PDB file of C-alpha atoms and ligand atoms in Angstrom:
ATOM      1  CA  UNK A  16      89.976  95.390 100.806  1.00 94.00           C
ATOM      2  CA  UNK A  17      92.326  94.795  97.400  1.00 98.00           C
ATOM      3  CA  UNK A  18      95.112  96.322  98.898  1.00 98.00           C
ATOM      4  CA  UNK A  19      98.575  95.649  97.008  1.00 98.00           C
ATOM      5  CA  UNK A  20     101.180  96.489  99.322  1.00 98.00           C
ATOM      6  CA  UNK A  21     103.948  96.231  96.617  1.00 98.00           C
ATOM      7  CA  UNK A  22     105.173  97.564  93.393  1.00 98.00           C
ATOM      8  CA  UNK A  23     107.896  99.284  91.289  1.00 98.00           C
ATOM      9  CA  UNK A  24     108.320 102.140  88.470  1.00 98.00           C
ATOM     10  CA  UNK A  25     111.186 102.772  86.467  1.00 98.00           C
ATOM     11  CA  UNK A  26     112.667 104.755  89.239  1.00 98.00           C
ATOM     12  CA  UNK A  27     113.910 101.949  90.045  1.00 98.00           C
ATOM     13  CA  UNK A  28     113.596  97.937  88.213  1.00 98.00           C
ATOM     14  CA  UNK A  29     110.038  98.179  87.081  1.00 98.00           C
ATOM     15  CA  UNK A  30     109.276  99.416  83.214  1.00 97.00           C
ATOM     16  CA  UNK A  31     106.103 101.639  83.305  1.00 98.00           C
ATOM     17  CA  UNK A  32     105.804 105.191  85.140  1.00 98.00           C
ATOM     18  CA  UNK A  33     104.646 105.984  88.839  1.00 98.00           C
ATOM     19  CA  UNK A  34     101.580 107.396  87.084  1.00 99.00           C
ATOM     20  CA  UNK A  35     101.071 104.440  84.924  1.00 98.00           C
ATOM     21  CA  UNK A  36     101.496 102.000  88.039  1.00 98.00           C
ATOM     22  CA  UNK A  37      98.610 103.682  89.606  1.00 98.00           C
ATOM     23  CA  UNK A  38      96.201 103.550  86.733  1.00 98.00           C
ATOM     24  CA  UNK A  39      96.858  99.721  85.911  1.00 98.00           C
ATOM     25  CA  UNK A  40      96.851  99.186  89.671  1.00 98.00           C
ATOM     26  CA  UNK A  41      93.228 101.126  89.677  1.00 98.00           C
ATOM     27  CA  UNK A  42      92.207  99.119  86.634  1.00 98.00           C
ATOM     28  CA  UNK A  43      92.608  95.829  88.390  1.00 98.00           C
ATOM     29  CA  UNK A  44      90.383  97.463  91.419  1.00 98.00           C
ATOM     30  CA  UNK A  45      93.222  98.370  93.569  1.00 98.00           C
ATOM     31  CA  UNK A  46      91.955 100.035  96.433  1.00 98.00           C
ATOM     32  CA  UNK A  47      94.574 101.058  98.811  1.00 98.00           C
ATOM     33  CA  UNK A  48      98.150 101.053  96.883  1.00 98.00           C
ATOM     34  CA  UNK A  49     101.677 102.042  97.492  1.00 98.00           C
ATOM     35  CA  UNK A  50     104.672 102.166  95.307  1.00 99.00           C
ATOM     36  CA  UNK A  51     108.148 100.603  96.800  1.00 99.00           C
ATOM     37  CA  UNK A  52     110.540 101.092  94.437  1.00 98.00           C
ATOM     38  CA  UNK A  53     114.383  99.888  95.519  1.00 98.00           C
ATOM     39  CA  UNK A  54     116.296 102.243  97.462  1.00 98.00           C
ATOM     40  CA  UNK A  55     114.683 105.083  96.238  1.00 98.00           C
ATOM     41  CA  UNK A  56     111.238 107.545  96.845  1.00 98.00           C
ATOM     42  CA  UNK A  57     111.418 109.564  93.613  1.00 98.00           C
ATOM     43  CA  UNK A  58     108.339 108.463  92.283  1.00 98.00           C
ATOM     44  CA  UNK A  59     105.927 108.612  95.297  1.00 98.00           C
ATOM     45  CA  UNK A  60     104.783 111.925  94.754  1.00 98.00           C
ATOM     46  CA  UNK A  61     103.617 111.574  91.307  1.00 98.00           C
ATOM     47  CA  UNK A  62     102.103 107.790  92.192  1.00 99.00           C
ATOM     48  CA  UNK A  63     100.462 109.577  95.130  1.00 98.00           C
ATOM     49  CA  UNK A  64      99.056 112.386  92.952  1.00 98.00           C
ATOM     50  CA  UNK A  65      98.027 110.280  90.158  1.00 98.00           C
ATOM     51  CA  UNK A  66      96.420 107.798  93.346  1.00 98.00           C
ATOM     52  CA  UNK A  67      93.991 110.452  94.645  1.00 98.00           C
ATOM     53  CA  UNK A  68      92.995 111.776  91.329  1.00 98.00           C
ATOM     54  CA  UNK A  69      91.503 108.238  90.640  1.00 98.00           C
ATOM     55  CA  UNK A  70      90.053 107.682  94.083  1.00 98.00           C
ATOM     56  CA  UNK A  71      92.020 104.985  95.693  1.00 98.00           C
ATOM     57  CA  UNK A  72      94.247 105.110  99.009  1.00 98.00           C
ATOM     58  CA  UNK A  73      97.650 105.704  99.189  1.00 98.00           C
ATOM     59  CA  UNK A  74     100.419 105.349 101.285  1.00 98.00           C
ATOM     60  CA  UNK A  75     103.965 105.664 100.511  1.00 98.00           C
ATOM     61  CA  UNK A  76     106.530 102.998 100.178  1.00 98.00           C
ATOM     62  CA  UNK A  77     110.306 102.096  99.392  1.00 99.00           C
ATOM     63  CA  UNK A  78     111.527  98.464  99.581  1.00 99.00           C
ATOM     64  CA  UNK A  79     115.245  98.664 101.082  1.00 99.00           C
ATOM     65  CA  UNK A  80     117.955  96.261 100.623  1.00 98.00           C
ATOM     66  CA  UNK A  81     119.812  94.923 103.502  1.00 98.00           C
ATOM     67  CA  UNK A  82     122.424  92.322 104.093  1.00 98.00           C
ATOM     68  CA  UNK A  83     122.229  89.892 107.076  1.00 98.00           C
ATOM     69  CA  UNK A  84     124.077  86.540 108.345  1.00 93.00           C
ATOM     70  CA  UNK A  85     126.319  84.894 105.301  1.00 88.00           C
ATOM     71  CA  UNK A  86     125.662  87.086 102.497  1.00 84.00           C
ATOM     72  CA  UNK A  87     122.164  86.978 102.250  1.00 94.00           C
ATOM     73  CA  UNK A  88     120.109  89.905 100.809  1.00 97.00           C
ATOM     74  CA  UNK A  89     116.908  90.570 102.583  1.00 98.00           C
ATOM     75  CA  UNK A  90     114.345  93.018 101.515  1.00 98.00           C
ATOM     76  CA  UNK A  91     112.377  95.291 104.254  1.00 99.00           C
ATOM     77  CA  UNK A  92     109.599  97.292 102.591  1.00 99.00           C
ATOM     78  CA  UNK A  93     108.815 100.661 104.294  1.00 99.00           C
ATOM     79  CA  UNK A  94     105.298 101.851 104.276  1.00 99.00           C
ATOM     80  CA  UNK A  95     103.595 104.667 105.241  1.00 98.00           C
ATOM     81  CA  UNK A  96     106.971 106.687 105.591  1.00 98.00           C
ATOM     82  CA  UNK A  97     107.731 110.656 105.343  1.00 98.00           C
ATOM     83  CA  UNK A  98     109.877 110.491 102.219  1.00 98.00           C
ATOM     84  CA  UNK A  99     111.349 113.974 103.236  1.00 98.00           C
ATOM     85  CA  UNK A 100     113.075 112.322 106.631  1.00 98.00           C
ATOM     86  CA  UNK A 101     116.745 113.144 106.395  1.00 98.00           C
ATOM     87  CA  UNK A 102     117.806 109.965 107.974  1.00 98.00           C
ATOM     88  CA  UNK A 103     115.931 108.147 105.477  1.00 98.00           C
ATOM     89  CA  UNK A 104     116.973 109.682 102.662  1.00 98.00           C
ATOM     90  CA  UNK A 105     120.634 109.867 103.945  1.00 98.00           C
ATOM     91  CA  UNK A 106     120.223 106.451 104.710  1.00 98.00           C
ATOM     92  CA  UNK A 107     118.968 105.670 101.221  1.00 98.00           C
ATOM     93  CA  UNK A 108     121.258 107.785  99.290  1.00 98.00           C
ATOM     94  CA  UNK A 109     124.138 105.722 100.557  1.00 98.00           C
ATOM     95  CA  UNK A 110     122.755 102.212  99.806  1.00 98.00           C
ATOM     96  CA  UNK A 111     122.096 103.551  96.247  1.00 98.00           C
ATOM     97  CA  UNK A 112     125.698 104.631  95.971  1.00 97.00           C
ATOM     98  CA  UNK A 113     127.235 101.678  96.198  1.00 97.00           C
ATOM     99  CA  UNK A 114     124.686 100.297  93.518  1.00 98.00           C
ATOM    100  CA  UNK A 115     127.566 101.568  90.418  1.00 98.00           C
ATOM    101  CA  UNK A 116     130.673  99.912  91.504  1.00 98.00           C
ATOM    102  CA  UNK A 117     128.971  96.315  91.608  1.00 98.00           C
ATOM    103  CA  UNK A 118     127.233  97.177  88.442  1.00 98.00           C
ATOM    104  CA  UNK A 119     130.914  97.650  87.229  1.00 98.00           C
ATOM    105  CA  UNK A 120     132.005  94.184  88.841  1.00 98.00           C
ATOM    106  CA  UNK A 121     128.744  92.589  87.178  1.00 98.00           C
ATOM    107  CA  UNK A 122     130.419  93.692  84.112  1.00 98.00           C
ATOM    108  CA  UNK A 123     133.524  92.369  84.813  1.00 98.00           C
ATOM    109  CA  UNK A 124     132.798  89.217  85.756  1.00 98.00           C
ATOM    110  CA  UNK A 125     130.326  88.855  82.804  1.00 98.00           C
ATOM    111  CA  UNK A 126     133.106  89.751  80.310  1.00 98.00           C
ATOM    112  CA  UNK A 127     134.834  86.831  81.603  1.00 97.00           C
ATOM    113  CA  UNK A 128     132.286  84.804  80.614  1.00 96.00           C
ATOM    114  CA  UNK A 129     133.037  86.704  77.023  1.00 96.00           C
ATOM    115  CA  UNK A 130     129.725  88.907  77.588  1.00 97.00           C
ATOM    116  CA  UNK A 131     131.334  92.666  76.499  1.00 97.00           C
ATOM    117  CA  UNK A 132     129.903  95.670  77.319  1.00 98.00           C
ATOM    118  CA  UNK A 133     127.175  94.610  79.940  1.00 98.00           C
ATOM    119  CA  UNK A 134     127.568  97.955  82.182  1.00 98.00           C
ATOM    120  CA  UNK A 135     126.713  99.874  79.300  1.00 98.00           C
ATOM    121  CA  UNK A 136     123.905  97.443  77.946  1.00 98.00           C
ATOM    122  CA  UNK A 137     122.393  97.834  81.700  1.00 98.00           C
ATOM    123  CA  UNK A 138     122.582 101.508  81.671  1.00 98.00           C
ATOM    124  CA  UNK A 139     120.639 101.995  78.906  1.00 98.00           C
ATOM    125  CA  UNK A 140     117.899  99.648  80.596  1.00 97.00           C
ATOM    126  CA  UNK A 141     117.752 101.781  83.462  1.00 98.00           C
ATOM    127  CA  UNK A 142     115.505 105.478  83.596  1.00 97.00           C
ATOM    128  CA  UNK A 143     117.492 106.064  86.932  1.00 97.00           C
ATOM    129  CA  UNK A 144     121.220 105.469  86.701  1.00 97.00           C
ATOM    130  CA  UNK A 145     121.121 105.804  90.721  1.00 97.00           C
ATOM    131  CA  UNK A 146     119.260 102.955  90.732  1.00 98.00           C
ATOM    132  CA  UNK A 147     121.205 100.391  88.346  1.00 98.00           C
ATOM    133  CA  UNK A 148     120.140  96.815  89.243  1.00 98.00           C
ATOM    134  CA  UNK A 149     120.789  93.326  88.182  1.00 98.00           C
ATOM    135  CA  UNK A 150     116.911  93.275  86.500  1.00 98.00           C
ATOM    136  CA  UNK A 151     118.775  95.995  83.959  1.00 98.00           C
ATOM    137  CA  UNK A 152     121.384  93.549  83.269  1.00 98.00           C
ATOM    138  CA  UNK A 153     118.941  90.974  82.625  1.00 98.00           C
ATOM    139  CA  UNK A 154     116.996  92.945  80.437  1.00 97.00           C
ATOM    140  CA  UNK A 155     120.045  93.175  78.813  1.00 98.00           C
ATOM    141  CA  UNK A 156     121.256  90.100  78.764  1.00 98.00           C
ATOM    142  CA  UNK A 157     117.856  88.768  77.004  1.00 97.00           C
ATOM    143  CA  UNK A 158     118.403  91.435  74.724  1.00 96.00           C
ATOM    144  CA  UNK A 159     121.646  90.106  73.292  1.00 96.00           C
ATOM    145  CA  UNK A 160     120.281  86.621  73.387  1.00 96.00           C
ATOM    146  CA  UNK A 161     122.062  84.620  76.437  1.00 95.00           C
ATOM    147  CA  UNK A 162     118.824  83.454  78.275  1.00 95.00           C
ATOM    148  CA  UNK A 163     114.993  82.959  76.925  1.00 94.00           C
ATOM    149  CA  UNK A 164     113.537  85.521  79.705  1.00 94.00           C
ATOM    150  CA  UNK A 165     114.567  87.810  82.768  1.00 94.00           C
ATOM    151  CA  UNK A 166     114.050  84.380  85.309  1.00 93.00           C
ATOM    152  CA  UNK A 167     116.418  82.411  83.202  1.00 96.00           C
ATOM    153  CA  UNK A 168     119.023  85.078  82.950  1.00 97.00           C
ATOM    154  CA  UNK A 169     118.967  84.735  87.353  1.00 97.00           C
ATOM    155  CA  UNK A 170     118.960  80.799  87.379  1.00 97.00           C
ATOM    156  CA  UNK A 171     121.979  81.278  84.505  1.00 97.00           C
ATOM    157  CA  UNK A 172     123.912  84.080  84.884  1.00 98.00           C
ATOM    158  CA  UNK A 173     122.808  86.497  88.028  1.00 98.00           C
ATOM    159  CA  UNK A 174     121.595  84.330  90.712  1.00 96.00           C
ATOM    160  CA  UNK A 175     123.728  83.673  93.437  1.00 93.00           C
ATOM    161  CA  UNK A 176     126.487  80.975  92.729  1.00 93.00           C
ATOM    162  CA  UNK A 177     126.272  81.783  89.255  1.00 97.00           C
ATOM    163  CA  UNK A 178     128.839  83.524  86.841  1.00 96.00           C
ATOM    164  CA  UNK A 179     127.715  87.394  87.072  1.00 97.00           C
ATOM    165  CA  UNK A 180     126.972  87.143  90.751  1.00 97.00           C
ATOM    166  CA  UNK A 181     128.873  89.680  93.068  1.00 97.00           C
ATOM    167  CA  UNK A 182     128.712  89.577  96.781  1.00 95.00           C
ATOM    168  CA  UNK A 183     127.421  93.427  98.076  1.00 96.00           C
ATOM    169  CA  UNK A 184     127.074  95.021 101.483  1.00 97.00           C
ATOM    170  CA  UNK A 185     123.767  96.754 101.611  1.00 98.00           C
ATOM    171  CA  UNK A 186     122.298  98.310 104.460  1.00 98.00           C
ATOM    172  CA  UNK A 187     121.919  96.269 108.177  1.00 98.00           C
ATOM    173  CA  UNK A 188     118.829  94.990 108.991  1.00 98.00           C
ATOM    174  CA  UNK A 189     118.710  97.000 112.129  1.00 98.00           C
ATOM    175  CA  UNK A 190     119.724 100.624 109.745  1.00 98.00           C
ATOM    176  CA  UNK A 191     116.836  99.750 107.412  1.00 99.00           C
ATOM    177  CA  UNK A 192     114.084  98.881 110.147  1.00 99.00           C
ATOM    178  CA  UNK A 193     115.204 102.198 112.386  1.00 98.00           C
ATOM    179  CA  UNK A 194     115.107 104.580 109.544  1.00 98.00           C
ATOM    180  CA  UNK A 195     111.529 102.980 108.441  1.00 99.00           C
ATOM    181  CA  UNK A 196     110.182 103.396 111.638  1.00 98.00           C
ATOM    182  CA  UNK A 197     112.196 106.516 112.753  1.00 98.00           C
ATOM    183  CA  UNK A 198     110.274 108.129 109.140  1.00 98.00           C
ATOM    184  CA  UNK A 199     107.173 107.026 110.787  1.00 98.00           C
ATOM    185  CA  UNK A 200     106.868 103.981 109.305  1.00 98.00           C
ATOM    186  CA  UNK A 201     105.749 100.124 109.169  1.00 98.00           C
ATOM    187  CA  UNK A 202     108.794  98.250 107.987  1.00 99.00           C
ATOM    188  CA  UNK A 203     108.115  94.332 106.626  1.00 99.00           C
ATOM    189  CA  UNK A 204     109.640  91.855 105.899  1.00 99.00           C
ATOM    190  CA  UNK A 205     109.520  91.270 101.709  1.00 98.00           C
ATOM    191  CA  UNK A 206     108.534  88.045 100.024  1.00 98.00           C
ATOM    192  CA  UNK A 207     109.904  85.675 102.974  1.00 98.00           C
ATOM    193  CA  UNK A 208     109.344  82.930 100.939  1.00 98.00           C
ATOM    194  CA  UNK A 209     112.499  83.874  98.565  1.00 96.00           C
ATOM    195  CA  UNK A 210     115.293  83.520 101.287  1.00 96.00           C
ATOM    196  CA  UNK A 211     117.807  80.831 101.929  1.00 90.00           C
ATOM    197  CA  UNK A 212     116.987  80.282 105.526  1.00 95.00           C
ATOM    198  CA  UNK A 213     116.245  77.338 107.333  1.00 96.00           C
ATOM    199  CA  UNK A 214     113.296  77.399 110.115  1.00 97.00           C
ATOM    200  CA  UNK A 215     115.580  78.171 112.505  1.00 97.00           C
ATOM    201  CA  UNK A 216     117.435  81.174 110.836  1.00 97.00           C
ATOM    202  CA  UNK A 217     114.112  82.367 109.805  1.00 98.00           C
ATOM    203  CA  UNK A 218     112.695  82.553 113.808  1.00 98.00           C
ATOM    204  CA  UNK A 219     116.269  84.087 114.564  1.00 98.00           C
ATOM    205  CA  UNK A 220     115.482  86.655 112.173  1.00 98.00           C
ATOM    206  CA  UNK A 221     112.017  87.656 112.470  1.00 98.00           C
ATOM    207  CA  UNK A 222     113.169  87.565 115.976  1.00 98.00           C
ATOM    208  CA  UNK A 223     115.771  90.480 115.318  1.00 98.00           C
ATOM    209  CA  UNK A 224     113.450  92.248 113.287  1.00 98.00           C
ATOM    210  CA  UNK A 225     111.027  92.455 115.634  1.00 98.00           C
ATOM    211  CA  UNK A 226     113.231  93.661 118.462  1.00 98.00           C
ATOM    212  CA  UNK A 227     113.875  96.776 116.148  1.00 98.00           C
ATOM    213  CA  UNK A 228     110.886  97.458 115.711  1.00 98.00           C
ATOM    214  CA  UNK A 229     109.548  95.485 112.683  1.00 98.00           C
ATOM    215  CA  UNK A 230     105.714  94.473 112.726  1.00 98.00           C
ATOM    216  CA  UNK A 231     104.906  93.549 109.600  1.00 98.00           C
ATOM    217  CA  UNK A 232     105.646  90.200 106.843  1.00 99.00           C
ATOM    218  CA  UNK A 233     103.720  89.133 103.762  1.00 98.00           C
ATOM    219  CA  UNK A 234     102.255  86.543 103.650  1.00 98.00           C
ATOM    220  CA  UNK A 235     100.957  86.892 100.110  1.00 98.00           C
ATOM    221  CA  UNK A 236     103.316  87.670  97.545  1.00 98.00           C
ATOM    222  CA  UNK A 237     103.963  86.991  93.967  1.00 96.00           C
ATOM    223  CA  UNK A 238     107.051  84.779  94.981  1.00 96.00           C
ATOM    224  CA  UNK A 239     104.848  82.491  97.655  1.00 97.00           C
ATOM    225  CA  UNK A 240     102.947  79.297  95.906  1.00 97.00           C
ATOM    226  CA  UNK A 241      99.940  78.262  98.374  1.00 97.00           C
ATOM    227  CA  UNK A 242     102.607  76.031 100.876  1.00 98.00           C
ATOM    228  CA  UNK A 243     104.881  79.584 101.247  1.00 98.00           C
ATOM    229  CA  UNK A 244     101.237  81.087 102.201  1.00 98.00           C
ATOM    230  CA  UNK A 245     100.719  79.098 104.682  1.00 98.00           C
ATOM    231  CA  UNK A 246     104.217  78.952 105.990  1.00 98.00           C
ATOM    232  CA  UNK A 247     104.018  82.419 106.241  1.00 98.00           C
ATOM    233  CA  UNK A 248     101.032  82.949 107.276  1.00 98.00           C
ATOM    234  CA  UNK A 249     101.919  80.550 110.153  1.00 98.00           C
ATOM    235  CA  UNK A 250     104.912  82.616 111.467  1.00 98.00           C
ATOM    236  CA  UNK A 251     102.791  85.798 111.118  1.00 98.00           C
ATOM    237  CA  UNK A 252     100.519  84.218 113.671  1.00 98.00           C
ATOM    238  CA  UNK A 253     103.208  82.958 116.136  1.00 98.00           C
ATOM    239  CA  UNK A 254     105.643  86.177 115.302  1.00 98.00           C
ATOM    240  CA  UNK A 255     101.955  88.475 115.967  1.00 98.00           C
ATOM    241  CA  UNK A 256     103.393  90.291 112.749  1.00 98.00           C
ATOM    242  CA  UNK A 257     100.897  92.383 110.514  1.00 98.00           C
ATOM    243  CA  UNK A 258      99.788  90.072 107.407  1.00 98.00           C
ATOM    244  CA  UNK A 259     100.659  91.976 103.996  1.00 98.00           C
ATOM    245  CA  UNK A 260      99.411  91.229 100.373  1.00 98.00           C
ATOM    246  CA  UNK A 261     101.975  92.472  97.626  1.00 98.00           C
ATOM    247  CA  UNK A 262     102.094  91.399  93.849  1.00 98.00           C
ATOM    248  CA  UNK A 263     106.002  93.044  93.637  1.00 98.00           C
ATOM    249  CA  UNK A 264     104.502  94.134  90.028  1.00 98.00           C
ATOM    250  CA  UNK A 265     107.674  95.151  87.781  1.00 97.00           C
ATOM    251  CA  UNK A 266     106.276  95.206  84.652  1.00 96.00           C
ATOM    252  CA  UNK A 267     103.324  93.706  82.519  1.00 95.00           C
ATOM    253  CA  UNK A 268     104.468  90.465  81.337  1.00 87.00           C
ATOM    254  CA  UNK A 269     107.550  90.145  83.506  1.00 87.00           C
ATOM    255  CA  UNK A 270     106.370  89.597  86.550  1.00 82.00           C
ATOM    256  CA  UNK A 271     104.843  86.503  88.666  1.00 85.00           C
ATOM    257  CA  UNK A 272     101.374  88.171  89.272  1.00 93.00           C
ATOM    258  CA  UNK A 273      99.884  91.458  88.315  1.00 97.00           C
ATOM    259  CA  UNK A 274      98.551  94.350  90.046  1.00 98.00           C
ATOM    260  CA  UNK A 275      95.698  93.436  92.930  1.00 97.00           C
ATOM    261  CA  UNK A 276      95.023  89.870  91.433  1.00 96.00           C
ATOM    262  CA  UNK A 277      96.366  88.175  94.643  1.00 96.00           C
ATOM    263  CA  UNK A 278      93.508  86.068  96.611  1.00 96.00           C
ATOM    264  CA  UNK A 279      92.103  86.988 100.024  1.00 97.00           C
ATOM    265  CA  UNK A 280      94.556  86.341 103.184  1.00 98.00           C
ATOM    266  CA  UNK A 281      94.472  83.716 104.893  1.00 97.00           C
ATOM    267  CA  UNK A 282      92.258  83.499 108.277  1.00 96.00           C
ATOM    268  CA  UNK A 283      93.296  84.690 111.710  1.00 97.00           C
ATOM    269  CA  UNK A 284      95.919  87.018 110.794  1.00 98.00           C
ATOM    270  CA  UNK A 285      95.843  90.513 111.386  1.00 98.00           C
ATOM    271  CA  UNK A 286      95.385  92.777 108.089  1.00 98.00           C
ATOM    272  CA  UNK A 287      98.825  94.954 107.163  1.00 98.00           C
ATOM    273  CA  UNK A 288      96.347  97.553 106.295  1.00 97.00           C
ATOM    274  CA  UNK A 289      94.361  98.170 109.729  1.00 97.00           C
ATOM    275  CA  UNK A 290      97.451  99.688 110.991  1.00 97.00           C
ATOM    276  CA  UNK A 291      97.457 102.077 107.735  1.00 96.00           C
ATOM    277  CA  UNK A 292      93.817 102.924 107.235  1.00 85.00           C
TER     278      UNK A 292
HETATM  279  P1  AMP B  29     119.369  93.967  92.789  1.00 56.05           P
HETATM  280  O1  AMP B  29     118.681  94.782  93.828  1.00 56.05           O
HETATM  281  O2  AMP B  29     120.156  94.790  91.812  1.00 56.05           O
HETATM  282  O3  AMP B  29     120.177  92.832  93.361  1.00 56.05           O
HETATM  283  O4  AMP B  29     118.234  93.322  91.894  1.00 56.05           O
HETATM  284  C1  AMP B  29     117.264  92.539  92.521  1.00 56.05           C
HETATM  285  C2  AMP B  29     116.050  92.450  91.620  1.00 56.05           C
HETATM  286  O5  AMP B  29     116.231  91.455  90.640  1.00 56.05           O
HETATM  287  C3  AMP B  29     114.816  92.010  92.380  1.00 56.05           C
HETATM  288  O6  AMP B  29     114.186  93.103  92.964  1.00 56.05           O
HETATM  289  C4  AMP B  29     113.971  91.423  91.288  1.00 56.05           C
HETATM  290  O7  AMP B  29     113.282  92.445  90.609  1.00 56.05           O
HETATM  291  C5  AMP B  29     114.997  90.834  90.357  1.00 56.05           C
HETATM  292  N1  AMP B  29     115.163  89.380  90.578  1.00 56.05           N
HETATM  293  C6  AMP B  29     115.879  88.758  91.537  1.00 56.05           C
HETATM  294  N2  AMP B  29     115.814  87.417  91.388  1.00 56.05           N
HETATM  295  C7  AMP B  29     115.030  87.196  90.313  1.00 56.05           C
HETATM  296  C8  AMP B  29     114.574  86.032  89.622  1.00 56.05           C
HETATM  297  N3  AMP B  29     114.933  84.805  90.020  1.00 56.05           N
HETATM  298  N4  AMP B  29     113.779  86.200  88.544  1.00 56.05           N
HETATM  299  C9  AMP B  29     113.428  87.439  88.119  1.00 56.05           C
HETATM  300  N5  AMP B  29     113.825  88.564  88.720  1.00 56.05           N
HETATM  301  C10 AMP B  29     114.616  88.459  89.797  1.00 56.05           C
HETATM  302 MN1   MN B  30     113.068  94.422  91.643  1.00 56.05          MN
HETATM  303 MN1   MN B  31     112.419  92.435  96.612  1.00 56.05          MN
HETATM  304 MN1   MN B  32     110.108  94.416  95.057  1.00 56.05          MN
END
């Protein structure tokens, strides 16, 4: 099955449309697909309509930000959830809100660096001004010539540590895996392989965010090289945690794999999508 279990539109930090996410996602054989943009549902309906008019699955999807332990930003993506729950949405609608006042402070701290006008220069990178992220400031920030490409401008300027870095309180881990499942949901853990955790912080969290109801981690994802896969696909075995395969497509070009061309998960793990199909 060429499921991709993860993806973005310009609802949120990815460039092309819901609709046009579907048809490259088709065009690379996509069978089952989702679309997870940050924070925000807006463009599941039309990826779901567009979907079934070219005959593949769909379920629906949002990839939620959380903080947990010493400032580190985790990423839970919901599948299969009822984008109409009012705890969800609520839930949603306040994580985006705080999204505008540390866009401001991104600003901020890059004009001390002598970079003016970076709030604006975002905003006009981003379709969805609910939904203003530090990808739009990179975009930006490429734009007006202060790093080669969008990964440079994070190991430079946006990464943590670095100049235009600001420390945010997102949701908790436990808020974003009970309104997930509370909408009917799978929640999972996002690219794994990205975090700052050692073994032992990593068991202690899959630990918590299985005790809240959290079954599901990829294993393959655009941010794991083959030793992350196996990693992974290690504590998905050990954790009993649903395998998932997501490319975390943004945008042709920009990100680390395309659409459906991950390879095959690894043996003896249990399939993200039997739970959804
Ligand atoms: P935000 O939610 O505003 O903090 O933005 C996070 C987004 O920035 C992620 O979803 C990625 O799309 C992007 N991002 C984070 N780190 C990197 C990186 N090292 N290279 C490219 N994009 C990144
Ligand atoms: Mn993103
Ligand atoms: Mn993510
Ligand atoms: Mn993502």
């Amino acid at each position: 099955m060429n499921a991709d279990l993860h993806c973005h539109s310009y609802y949120s930090d990815g460039l092309l449309s819901p609709t046009e996410v579907m048809r490259r996602a088709h065009a690379h054989g996509v069978e089952l697909a989702t679309l997870t943009d940050h924070d925000e549902t807006a463009g599941v309906s039309e990826a779901h309509d567009e979907a079934i008019a070219l005959g593949m699955r769909f379920v629906s999807g949002v990839e939620v930000s959380v903080s947990w332990g010493d400032d580190q930003t985790i990423h839970i993506v919901g599948l299969n959830v009822d984008v109409y729950d009012p705890v969800l949405s609520a839930g949603l609608e306040k994580v985006r809100s705080g999204r505008d006042a540390r866009a401001l402070e991104i600003s901020e701290q890059l004009a001390l660096e002598g970079i003016e006008g970076a709030y604006e220069g975002a905003m006009r990178h981003a379709r969805n001004p609910a939904l203003i992220s530090r990808s739009h400031f990179a975009r930006y920030l490429v734009e007006r010539g202060m790093a080669k490409d969008v990964k440079s401008v994070f190991s430079q300027w946006l990464g943590r540590g670095k100049p235009g870095y600001v420390p945010h309180q997102w949701a908790t881990l436990e808020q974003a895996v009970q309104w997930i499942t509370g909408a009917g949901g799978i929640a999972v853990v996002a690219h794994p392989g990205r975090y700052w955790l050692e073994p032992r912080e990593m068991e202690a969290f899959l630990t918590e965010f299985k005790d809240y109801g959290g079954r599901g981690i990829e294993v393959l994802s655009s941010s794991h090289n083959p030793d992350k896969v196996e990693i992974f696909a290690d504590y998905a075995r050990r954790f009993d945690l649903l395998a998932s395969r997501a490319s975390d497509f943004h945008a042709p070009g920009e990100s680390w794999t395309d659409l459906g061309k991950l390879p095959d998960l690894p043996s003896n793990l249990k399939p993200l999508w039997s739970a959804l199909i």
